[in-house]
């Protein structure tokens, strides 16, 4: 075999592959760079920045000063912060279980093939897509103690007029009621999707074995929708711990701080009182609380998808 | 835009018609009052927006308008600021939706189909950022925007949400589910990566693209927190932000406030009613995949 073309042909091909791979890497980075820039620049960097801020005194204008743990120490003694934490917890403890329970019951009721079912489902879900601002404006009008429709209705029913959002004893409960009105629809839709995935053969088999409605619910439906319930618990927890817009529009934290939730407190510190470091510290407390809660719920749930699996 | 629904098959009506239903089911006795509870505030929103202020301010207020009065709407639409707020919201939402589709598709495609150093770590970081609560980042984001000189401009409202990790991640997942063969054929024929993405992959990805479009629109149009922080001048307000000040300034003119509220809610309602199936699917699926 005198021909030795091997060495001559292979090298350019390898070069070709190499340059191709390099080109691909360059192209890939060009494709991801807008996303990377925005997400790292405005997602990851601020997390670290916030932590630094929480150890400083900063008014968003003049240069900041390092104060160590002072902000956290002050938070621990701040009665307003304690009240904000308390309000947020009360709000969460009421909203999360109630929205999930109502969502499940409504989904059960709406999971049938009857006339107008589409209309019912739409009506239950529509409040969810309204902005918290629109809800807030609408309900501060309806619940206006003097000329609101709610008191007018109560008047017709012979009930004495209520203070609603202006009454420190009622305001937070009223806010929970408004979010239940708008947020239950989300749970309903998620549960409806889940209920439709419950295999009918399973239900039929249970019925043939003589199981009544209650036992089918207890032994077939509830176990089948457990993963969805776990998801809803996490999701509703996150949304309720972060509630802000509705409070800002309706009560601005009042009356007497009765509706000041943590995020409202953070916003007030940073952008109203211009104590950004203090605000950052309170935001960190909220974030850590969220983290603990989410991890706890995740641990209670069967460990299924790991990050590695999602990433392949 | 990409949120069109004509690619979605529509034989959904048939199975429902197939089974003859009873003309009346006792379930209606339960469902009618329930539906009324959810609908009543919205009905009241509509009714009060066409009432005269005299009717609204009377005690006890009228529960039904004696005649349809459009003075609230006229007042709102004659207000140059209100029209400006609407335009601002429209601009911010449109730019955000388009850029999320574009940058989300580019990023998602690179993560799904291209091999490059650091891609895994980068993707992991992106997914992790989805879990960061906004309150943690809002103060530094404000400082970044201030450094960039964008505070008090529409830029401050647009830049932080130009592309979300959610858009990148969702589109990546969808691209992974597409068969590779289609792209490979075009690639071997000498098509560039970018062309493959735009002529083959994206047309096949309508469901995912409309999900991103719908959810991006919903969150941008409805947002209040960030505009409240990033914008002080009332000419740069969005509709949501404008509405909150409107409420205070025009306390006596409730008909106008309610008319403004109807106009604020309308785009979202129309989007929802027009694309109900996609909307609900996107909300359930995006949540459940998390």
Coordinates of C-alpha atoms in Angstrom, one line a residue:
Chain A
X1 CA 0.0 0.0 0.0
X2 CA 2.0 2.9 -1.2
X3 CA -0.8 5.5 -0.9
X4 CA -0.6 7.4 2.4
X5 CA -3.5 9.8 2.1
X6 CA -4.7 9.0 5.6
X7 CA -2.6 11.6 7.4
X8 CA -3.4 14.2 4.9
X9 CA -7.2 13.9 4.9
X10 CA -7.7 13.3 8.7
X11 CA -6.1 16.5 9.9
X12 CA -8.2 19.1 8.0
X13 CA -11.3 17.2 9.0
X14 CA -10.3 17.4 12.7
X15 CA -9.5 21.0 12.3
X16 CA -12.9 21.4 10.7
X17 CA -14.7 19.7 13.6
X18 CA -12.7 21.8 16.1
X19 CA -13.5 25.1 14.5
X20 CA -17.1 24.0 14.1
X21 CA -17.3 23.2 17.8
X22 CA -15.7 26.6 18.7
X23 CA -18.2 28.3 16.4
X24 CA -21.0 26.5 18.1
X25 CA -19.8 27.5 21.5
X26 CA -19.6 31.1 20.4
X27 CA -23.1 30.9 18.8
X28 CA -24.5 29.3 21.9
X29 CA -23.1 32.0 24.1
X30 CA -24.5 34.7 21.8
X31 CA -27.9 33.0 22.1
X32 CA -27.9 32.8 25.9
X33 CA -26.2 36.1 26.6
X34 CA -29.3 38.3 26.8
X35 CA -30.9 35.8 29.2
X36 CA -27.7 35.4 31.2
X37 CA -27.1 39.1 31.5
X38 CA -30.6 39.9 32.7
X39 CA -31.0 36.9 35.0
X40 CA -27.6 37.0 36.6
X41 CA -27.5 40.8 36.6
X42 CA -31.0 41.3 38.1
X43 CA -31.5 37.9 39.7
X44 CA -28.3 36.6 41.3
X45 CA -26.3 39.8 41.8
X46 CA -29.2 41.5 43.8
X47 CA -29.4 38.5 46.2
X48 CA -25.8 39.1 47.2
X49 CA -26.2 42.9 47.1
X50 CA -29.2 42.6 49.3
X51 CA -27.2 40.7 51.9
X52 CA -24.5 43.3 51.9
X53 CA -27.2 46.1 52.2
X54 CA -28.7 44.3 55.2
X55 CA -25.5 45.0 57.1
X56 CA -25.4 48.6 56.1
X57 CA -27.2 51.9 56.7
X58 CA -28.3 53.1 53.3
X59 CA -30.9 55.8 52.3
X60 CA -30.6 55.0 48.6
X61 CA -29.0 58.4 48.0
X62 CA -25.9 59.1 50.2
X63 CA -23.0 56.5 50.5
X64 CA -23.8 53.7 52.9
X65 CA -22.2 52.8 56.1
X66 CA -21.3 49.3 57.5
X67 CA -23.1 48.5 60.7
X68 CA -22.8 44.7 61.0
X69 CA -25.7 42.9 62.6
X70 CA -27.3 46.2 63.9
X71 CA -30.2 46.0 61.4
X72 CA -31.1 42.5 62.4
X73 CA -30.8 43.3 66.1
X74 CA -33.1 46.3 65.6
X75 CA -35.6 44.1 63.7
X76 CA -35.7 41.7 66.6
X77 CA -36.9 44.5 68.9
X78 CA -39.1 46.4 66.4
X79 CA -42.7 46.0 67.5
X80 CA -43.9 47.0 64.0
X81 CA -41.9 44.2 62.5
X82 CA -43.3 41.8 65.0
X83 CA -46.8 42.9 64.1
X84 CA -46.0 42.5 60.4
X85 CA -44.7 39.0 61.0
X86 CA -47.8 38.2 63.0
X87 CA -50.2 39.6 60.4
X88 CA -48.4 37.7 57.6
X89 CA -48.6 34.5 59.6
X90 CA -52.3 35.0 60.4
X91 CA -53.0 35.8 56.8
X92 CA -51.2 32.7 55.6
X93 CA -52.7 30.4 58.2
X94 CA -56.2 31.5 57.1
X95 CA -55.7 31.8 53.4
X96 CA -53.7 28.7 52.4
X97 CA -55.8 26.0 54.0
X98 CA -59.1 27.7 53.1
X99 CA -58.2 28.4 49.5
X100 CA -57.1 24.7 49.0
X101 CA -60.2 23.4 50.8
X102 CA -62.6 25.6 48.9
X103 CA -60.7 24.8 45.7
X104 CA -61.1 21.1 46.2
X105 CA -64.8 21.3 47.1
X106 CA -65.5 23.6 44.2
X107 CA -63.5 21.4 41.8
X108 CA -65.6 18.4 43.0
X109 CA -68.8 20.3 42.3
X110 CA -67.6 21.5 38.9
X111 CA -66.2 18.2 37.8
X112 CA -69.4 17.0 36.1
X113 CA -70.9 16.9 32.7
X114 CA -73.9 19.1 33.0
X115 CA -75.2 22.0 31.0
X116 CA -73.5 25.4 31.5
X117 CA -70.6 23.8 33.3
X118 CA -68.2 25.9 31.2
X119 CA -69.9 29.1 32.3
X120 CA -69.6 28.1 36.0
X121 CA -66.0 27.3 35.6
X122 CA -65.2 30.5 33.8
X123 CA -67.1 32.6 36.5
X124 CA -65.1 30.9 39.3
X125 CA -61.8 31.4 37.5
X126 CA -62.2 35.0 36.1
X127 CA -61.4 36.8 39.4
X128 CA -58.0 35.1 39.4
X129 CA -56.8 37.0 36.3
X130 CA -57.8 40.4 37.6
X131 CA -54.9 42.4 39.0
X132 CA -54.7 43.0 42.7
X133 CA -55.1 46.7 42.0
X134 CA -58.3 46.2 40.2
X135 CA -59.6 43.9 43.0
X136 CA -58.5 46.5 45.6
X137 CA -60.1 49.4 43.9
X138 CA -63.3 47.4 43.4
X139 CA -63.5 46.2 46.9
X140 CA -62.7 49.4 48.6
X141 CA -65.7 50.8 46.7
X142 CA -68.0 47.9 47.5
X143 CA -66.9 47.8 51.2
X144 CA -66.9 51.6 51.7
X145 CA -68.5 51.9 55.2
X146 CA -70.6 54.9 54.2
X147 CA -71.9 54.4 50.7
X148 CA -70.6 50.9 49.7
X149 CA -72.9 48.3 48.2
X150 CA -72.0 45.8 51.0
X151 CA -73.4 47.9 53.8
X152 CA -76.4 48.7 51.6
X153 CA -77.1 45.0 51.2
X154 CA -76.6 44.4 55.0
X155 CA -79.0 47.3 55.6
X156 CA -81.6 45.6 53.5
X157 CA -81.0 42.4 55.5
X158 CA -81.3 44.4 58.8
X159 CA -77.7 44.0 59.8
X160 CA -75.9 47.0 61.3
X161 CA -73.3 48.6 59.1
X162 CA -69.7 47.3 59.3
X163 CA -66.4 49.0 59.2
X164 CA -64.8 46.4 56.9
X165 CA -61.3 47.7 55.8
X166 CA -61.5 50.6 58.2
X167 CA -62.0 48.4 61.3
X168 CA -58.7 47.2 62.8
X169 CA -60.4 44.0 64.0
X170 CA -61.8 43.2 60.6
X171 CA -59.4 44.5 58.0
X172 CA -57.1 41.5 57.7
X173 CA -60.0 39.1 57.6
X174 CA -61.6 41.1 54.9
X175 CA -58.3 41.0 52.9
X176 CA -58.3 37.2 53.3
X177 CA -61.8 37.1 52.0
X178 CA -60.9 39.2 49.0
X179 CA -58.0 36.9 48.1
X180 CA -60.1 33.9 48.6
X181 CA -62.6 35.3 46.1
X182 CA -59.8 35.8 43.6
X183 CA -57.4 33.0 44.5
X184 CA -59.7 30.0 44.9
X185 CA -60.2 29.8 41.2
X186 CA -56.6 28.9 40.7
X187 CA -56.9 25.9 43.1
X188 CA -60.1 24.9 41.4
X189 CA -58.4 24.8 37.9
X190 CA -55.4 22.9 39.2
X191 CA -57.7 20.4 41.0
X192 CA -60.0 20.0 38.0
X193 CA -57.0 19.1 35.9
X194 CA -55.9 16.6 38.5
X195 CA -59.3 15.1 39.0
X196 CA -59.6 14.5 35.2
X197 CA -56.3 12.5 35.5
X198 CA -57.7 10.2 38.1
X199 CA -58.2 6.9 36.1
X200 CA -62.0 6.3 35.8
X201 CA -61.2 2.5 35.8
X202 CA -59.9 2.9 39.3
X203 CA -63.1 4.6 40.5
X204 CA -65.3 2.1 38.7
X205 CA -63.4 -0.8 40.2
X206 CA -63.8 0.6 43.6
X207 CA -67.5 1.1 43.1
X208 CA -67.9 -2.5 41.9
X209 CA -66.2 -3.6 45.0
X210 CA -69.0 -1.8 46.9
X211 CA -67.3 1.4 47.9
X212 CA -69.6 4.4 48.5
X213 CA -68.9 8.0 47.5
X214 CA -67.0 8.7 50.7
X215 CA -64.7 5.7 50.4
X216 CA -64.0 6.4 46.8
X217 CA -63.0 9.9 47.8
X218 CA -60.9 8.7 50.7
X219 CA -59.1 5.8 49.1
X220 CA -59.0 6.7 45.4
X221 CA -59.4 10.4 44.7
X222 CA -57.5 11.9 47.6
X223 CA -54.4 9.7 47.2
X224 CA -54.4 10.4 43.5
X225 CA -54.4 14.2 44.0
X226 CA -51.8 14.3 46.8
X227 CA -48.9 15.5 44.6
X228 CA -51.1 18.4 43.3
X229 CA -52.1 19.3 46.8
X230 CA -48.5 19.4 47.9
X231 CA -47.8 21.7 44.9
X232 CA -50.7 23.9 45.8
X233 CA -49.6 24.2 49.5
X234 CA -46.1 25.4 48.3
X235 CA -47.6 27.7 45.7
X236 CA -50.2 29.3 47.9
X237 CA -47.7 29.7 50.8
X238 CA -45.3 31.6 48.5
X239 CA -48.1 33.9 47.2
X240 CA -49.6 34.6 50.6
X241 CA -46.2 35.3 52.3
X242 CA -45.5 37.8 49.5
X243 CA -48.9 39.6 49.4
X244 CA -48.4 43.3 48.8
X245 CA -50.4 44.9 46.0
X246 CA -53.8 44.4 47.5
X247 CA -52.7 45.8 50.9
X248 CA -51.1 48.8 49.2
X249 CA -54.3 49.6 47.2
X250 CA -56.8 49.0 50.0
X251 CA -55.5 49.8 53.5
X252 CA -51.8 50.9 53.1
X253 CA -51.1 48.7 56.1
X254 CA -53.7 50.3 58.3
X255 CA -55.8 50.8 60.3
X256 CA -53.4 50.8 63.2
X257 CA -51.0 48.5 61.4
X258 CA -53.5 45.7 61.4
X259 CA -52.8 44.8 57.8
X260 CA -49.1 45.6 57.6
X261 CA -47.6 42.4 56.1
X262 CA -43.9 41.7 55.8
X263 CA -43.5 42.8 52.1
X264 CA -45.4 46.0 52.9
X265 CA -43.0 46.5 55.8
X266 CA -40.0 46.0 53.5
X267 CA -41.4 48.4 50.9
X268 CA -42.2 51.0 53.6
X269 CA -38.7 50.8 55.1
X270 CA -36.8 51.0 51.8
X271 CA -38.9 53.4 49.7
X272 CA -40.9 55.5 52.1
X273 CA -38.6 55.9 55.1
X274 CA -35.5 55.5 53.0
X275 CA -33.9 53.0 55.3
X276 CA -32.9 50.5 52.6
X277 CA -30.5 48.5 54.8
X278 CA -33.2 47.9 57.3
X279 CA -35.6 47.0 54.6
X280 CA -33.1 44.6 53.1
X281 CA -32.6 42.9 56.4
X282 CA -36.4 42.4 56.8
X283 CA -36.5 41.1 53.2
X284 CA -33.8 38.6 54.1
X285 CA -35.8 37.4 57.1
X286 CA -38.8 36.9 54.8
X287 CA -36.7 35.0 52.3
X288 CA -35.2 32.7 54.9
X289 CA -38.7 32.0 56.3
X290 CA -39.9 31.2 52.7
X291 CA -36.9 28.9 52.2
X292 CA -37.5 27.0 55.5
X293 CA -41.2 26.6 54.7
X294 CA -40.6 25.4 51.1
X295 CA -37.9 23.0 52.1
X296 CA -40.0 21.7 54.9
X297 CA -43.0 21.0 52.6
X298 CA -40.7 19.5 50.0
X299 CA -39.2 17.1 52.6
X300 CA -42.7 16.1 53.8
X301 CA -43.5 15.2 50.2
X302 CA -42.1 12.1 48.7
X303 CA -38.8 13.0 47.1
X304 CA -39.4 12.5 43.4
X305 CA -37.9 14.9 40.9
X306 CA -34.4 15.9 41.8
X307 CA -32.6 18.8 40.2
X308 CA -30.3 16.3 38.5
X309 CA -33.3 14.6 36.8
X310 CA -34.7 17.9 35.6
X311 CA -31.3 18.8 34.2
X312 CA -30.9 15.4 32.6
Chain B
X1 CA -48.3 37.6 17.1
X2 CA -47.3 34.1 18.3
X3 CA -50.1 33.8 20.7
X4 CA -52.5 32.9 17.9
X5 CA -54.6 29.9 18.5
X6 CA -55.4 28.8 15.0
X7 CA -52.8 26.0 15.3
X8 CA -54.7 24.4 18.1
X9 CA -57.0 21.6 17.1
X10 CA -60.6 22.3 18.1
X11 CA -62.6 19.1 18.2
X12 CA -63.2 19.5 21.9
X13 CA -66.9 20.3 21.5
X14 CA -67.7 16.9 20.0
X15 CA -67.2 14.6 23.0
X16 CA -69.4 16.8 25.1
X17 CA -72.2 16.7 22.7
X18 CA -72.0 13.0 22.2
X19 CA -73.5 12.1 25.5
X20 CA -77.1 13.3 25.9
X21 CA -77.4 15.3 29.1
X22 CA -80.4 15.7 31.4
X23 CA -82.2 19.0 30.8
X24 CA -81.8 19.7 34.5
X25 CA -79.4 18.5 37.2
X26 CA -79.8 19.1 40.9
X27 CA -76.2 20.3 40.8
X28 CA -77.4 23.6 39.4
X29 CA -79.1 24.3 42.7
X30 CA -75.6 24.4 44.3
X31 CA -73.7 25.8 41.4
X32 CA -75.9 28.8 40.6
X33 CA -75.5 30.5 44.0
X34 CA -71.8 29.7 44.0
X35 CA -71.3 31.2 40.6
X36 CA -73.2 34.2 41.7
X37 CA -70.9 34.8 44.7
X38 CA -67.9 34.9 42.3
X39 CA -69.7 37.0 39.7
X40 CA -71.4 39.5 41.9
X41 CA -68.5 41.8 42.5
X42 CA -67.7 41.9 38.8
X43 CA -71.3 42.6 37.9
X44 CA -71.3 45.4 40.5
X45 CA -68.1 46.7 38.8
X46 CA -69.8 46.9 35.5
X47 CA -73.1 48.3 36.9
X48 CA -71.4 51.1 38.9
X49 CA -69.3 52.1 36.0
X50 CA -72.5 53.1 34.1
X51 CA -74.2 54.7 37.1
X52 CA -74.4 58.4 37.6
X53 CA -72.5 59.8 40.6
X54 CA -75.8 60.9 42.2
X55 CA -77.0 57.3 42.2
X56 CA -73.7 56.0 43.7
X57 CA -73.4 58.6 46.4
X58 CA -76.9 58.2 47.7
X59 CA -77.5 56.2 50.9
X60 CA -78.2 53.4 50.7
X61 CA -76.7 53.4 47.2
X62 CA -78.7 52.2 44.3
X63 CA -78.0 48.5 43.5
X64 CA -79.2 48.9 39.9
X65 CA -78.6 51.9 37.6
X66 CA -81.9 53.6 36.6
X67 CA -80.4 54.4 33.2
X68 CA -77.1 53.7 31.5
X69 CA -74.8 56.7 32.1
X70 CA -71.5 56.9 30.3
X71 CA -70.2 60.0 32.0
X72 CA -67.7 58.0 34.0
X73 CA -66.1 56.6 30.8
X74 CA -66.2 60.0 29.1
X75 CA -64.5 61.6 32.1
X76 CA -61.8 58.9 32.1
X77 CA -61.1 58.9 28.3
X78 CA -61.0 62.7 28.2
X79 CA -58.3 62.6 30.8
X80 CA -55.0 62.7 28.9
X81 CA -53.0 61.1 31.7
X82 CA -55.3 58.1 31.8
X83 CA -54.8 57.6 28.0
X84 CA -51.1 57.9 28.6
X85 CA -51.1 55.3 31.3
X86 CA -53.0 52.9 29.1
X87 CA -50.4 53.5 26.3
X88 CA -47.5 53.0 28.8
X89 CA -49.0 49.7 30.0
X90 CA -49.5 48.6 26.4
X91 CA -45.9 49.5 25.4
X92 CA -44.4 47.8 28.5
X93 CA -46.4 44.7 28.1
X94 CA -45.9 44.4 24.3
X95 CA -42.1 44.9 24.5
X96 CA -41.9 42.4 27.4
X97 CA -43.9 39.8 25.7
X98 CA -42.0 40.0 22.4
X99 CA -38.6 40.1 24.1
X100 CA -39.4 37.2 26.4
X101 CA -40.4 35.1 23.3
X102 CA -37.3 36.1 21.4
X103 CA -34.6 35.8 24.2
X104 CA -36.5 32.9 25.8
X105 CA -36.4 31.0 22.5
X106 CA -32.8 31.8 21.8
X107 CA -31.7 30.9 25.3
X108 CA -34.0 27.8 25.5
X109 CA -32.7 26.6 22.1
X110 CA -29.1 26.9 23.1
X111 CA -29.7 25.0 26.3
X112 CA -31.7 22.3 24.5
X113 CA -29.7 21.7 21.4
X114 CA -26.2 23.2 21.6
X115 CA -23.2 22.0 23.5
X116 CA -21.2 24.6 25.2
X117 CA -18.9 24.8 28.2
X118 CA -20.7 25.9 31.4
X119 CA -24.2 25.2 30.0
X120 CA -25.2 22.9 32.8
X121 CA -24.0 25.1 35.6
X122 CA -25.7 28.1 33.9
X123 CA -29.0 26.3 33.6
X124 CA -28.9 25.2 37.2
X125 CA -28.3 28.8 38.3
X126 CA -31.2 30.0 36.1
X127 CA -33.6 27.4 37.6
X128 CA -32.5 28.4 41.0
X129 CA -33.2 32.1 40.4
X130 CA -36.9 31.2 39.8
X131 CA -37.2 30.5 43.5
X132 CA -35.9 33.9 44.6
X133 CA -38.6 36.1 46.0
X134 CA -38.9 39.5 44.3
X135 CA -38.8 41.3 47.7
X136 CA -35.2 40.2 48.1
X137 CA -34.1 41.6 44.8
X138 CA -36.3 44.7 44.6
X139 CA -34.1 47.1 46.5
X140 CA -30.8 46.3 44.6
X141 CA -32.7 46.1 41.3
X142 CA -33.9 49.7 42.0
X143 CA -30.2 50.6 42.7
X144 CA -29.1 49.0 39.4
X145 CA -31.8 50.8 37.4
X146 CA -30.7 54.0 39.1
X147 CA -27.1 53.5 38.1
X148 CA -28.2 52.8 34.6
X149 CA -30.2 56.1 34.7
X150 CA -33.5 54.4 33.9
X151 CA -35.5 55.3 37.0
X152 CA -38.6 57.3 36.0
X153 CA -38.6 55.9 32.4
X154 CA -40.4 53.1 30.7
X155 CA -37.0 51.5 30.4
X156 CA -36.9 50.8 34.2
X157 CA -40.2 49.0 33.8
X158 CA -39.1 46.9 30.8
X159 CA -35.4 46.0 31.4
X160 CA -35.8 43.8 34.5
X161 CA -38.4 41.6 32.8
X162 CA -36.9 41.5 29.3
X163 CA -36.4 37.8 29.8
X164 CA -37.4 35.6 32.7
X165 CA -35.8 32.3 33.6
X166 CA -39.3 30.9 33.4
X167 CA -39.5 31.7 29.6
X168 CA -36.0 30.2 29.0
X169 CA -36.7 27.1 31.0
X170 CA -40.2 26.4 29.6
X171 CA -39.1 26.8 26.0
X172 CA -36.1 24.6 26.6
X173 CA -38.3 21.8 28.0
X174 CA -40.6 22.1 25.0
X175 CA -37.7 22.1 22.5
X176 CA -36.3 19.0 24.1
X177 CA -39.6 17.2 23.4
X178 CA -39.5 17.9 19.6
X179 CA -38.0 15.2 17.4
X180 CA -34.4 16.0 16.5
X181 CA -34.6 14.5 13.0
X182 CA -36.5 17.4 11.5
X183 CA -33.8 19.9 12.5
X184 CA -30.9 17.6 11.6
X185 CA -32.2 17.2 8.0
X186 CA -32.2 21.0 7.5
X187 CA -28.9 21.3 9.3
X188 CA -27.2 18.8 7.0
X189 CA -28.7 20.7 4.0
X190 CA -26.6 23.7 5.2
X191 CA -29.2 25.6 7.1
X192 CA -27.7 27.8 9.8
X193 CA -28.7 27.2 13.5
X194 CA -30.6 30.5 13.6
X195 CA -32.6 29.6 10.5
X196 CA -33.4 26.1 11.8
X197 CA -34.7 27.7 15.0
X198 CA -36.9 30.3 13.2
X199 CA -38.2 28.2 10.3
X200 CA -38.5 24.8 11.8
X201 CA -38.4 24.8 15.6
X202 CA -40.5 27.9 16.4
X203 CA -43.4 27.1 14.1
X204 CA -43.7 23.8 15.9
X205 CA -43.6 25.4 19.3
X206 CA -46.8 27.4 19.2
X207 CA -48.3 25.9 22.4
X208 CA -45.2 26.8 24.4
X209 CA -44.8 30.2 22.8
X210 CA -48.4 31.1 23.6
X211 CA -48.0 29.9 27.1
X212 CA -45.0 32.2 27.6
X213 CA -46.8 35.1 25.9
X214 CA -50.0 34.7 27.9
X215 CA -48.2 34.4 31.3
X216 CA -45.8 37.2 30.5
X217 CA -48.6 39.5 29.5
X218 CA -50.7 38.7 32.6
X219 CA -47.8 39.4 35.0
X220 CA -46.6 42.5 33.3
X221 CA -50.0 44.1 32.7
X222 CA -51.1 43.3 36.3
X223 CA -48.0 44.3 38.1
X224 CA -48.1 47.1 40.6
X225 CA -45.1 46.6 42.9
X226 CA -42.3 47.3 40.5
X227 CA -43.9 50.3 38.8
X228 CA -44.6 51.7 42.2
X229 CA -40.9 51.5 43.0
X230 CA -39.4 52.4 39.6
X231 CA -41.5 55.3 38.6
X232 CA -42.4 58.6 40.3
X233 CA -43.6 60.8 37.5
X234 CA -47.2 60.4 36.6
X235 CA -46.5 60.6 32.9
X236 CA -44.6 57.3 33.1
X237 CA -47.2 55.5 35.3
X238 CA -48.7 52.3 34.1
X239 CA -52.5 51.8 34.3
X240 CA -52.3 49.8 37.5
X241 CA -50.3 52.5 39.2
X242 CA -52.4 55.3 37.8
X243 CA -55.5 53.6 39.0
X244 CA -54.3 53.7 42.6
X245 CA -53.7 57.4 42.5
X246 CA -56.9 58.0 40.5
X247 CA -58.8 56.4 43.3
X248 CA -57.6 59.0 45.8
X249 CA -57.8 62.0 43.6
X250 CA -61.3 61.4 42.4
X251 CA -62.9 60.1 45.5
X252 CA -66.2 61.7 44.7
X253 CA -66.2 60.5 41.1
X254 CA -66.6 56.8 41.8
X255 CA -68.3 56.2 38.4
X256 CA -65.1 57.4 36.8
X257 CA -62.9 55.3 39.0
X258 CA -65.0 52.2 38.2
X259 CA -64.9 53.1 34.5
X260 CA -61.1 53.3 34.7
X261 CA -61.1 49.9 36.5
X262 CA -63.2 48.3 33.8
X263 CA -60.8 49.6 31.2
X264 CA -57.8 48.3 33.2
X265 CA -59.4 44.9 33.5
X266 CA -60.7 44.6 30.0
X267 CA -57.5 43.6 28.1
X268 CA -56.8 40.8 30.5
X269 CA -60.4 39.7 30.4
X270 CA -60.5 39.7 26.6
X271 CA -57.2 37.8 26.4
X272 CA -58.6 35.3 28.9
X273 CA -61.9 34.8 27.2
X274 CA -60.3 34.7 23.8
X275 CA -57.7 32.1 24.7
X276 CA -59.4 30.4 27.6
X277 CA -58.1 26.9 26.9
X278 CA -54.5 27.9 26.3
X279 CA -54.8 30.2 29.3
X280 CA -55.9 27.5 31.7
X281 CA -53.6 24.9 30.3
X282 CA -50.7 27.2 30.6
X283 CA -51.5 28.1 34.2
X284 CA -52.0 24.5 35.3
X285 CA -49.1 23.0 33.3
X286 CA -46.6 25.7 34.1
X287 CA -47.4 25.4 37.8
X288 CA -47.4 21.6 37.9
X289 CA -44.1 21.2 36.1
X290 CA -42.3 23.1 38.8

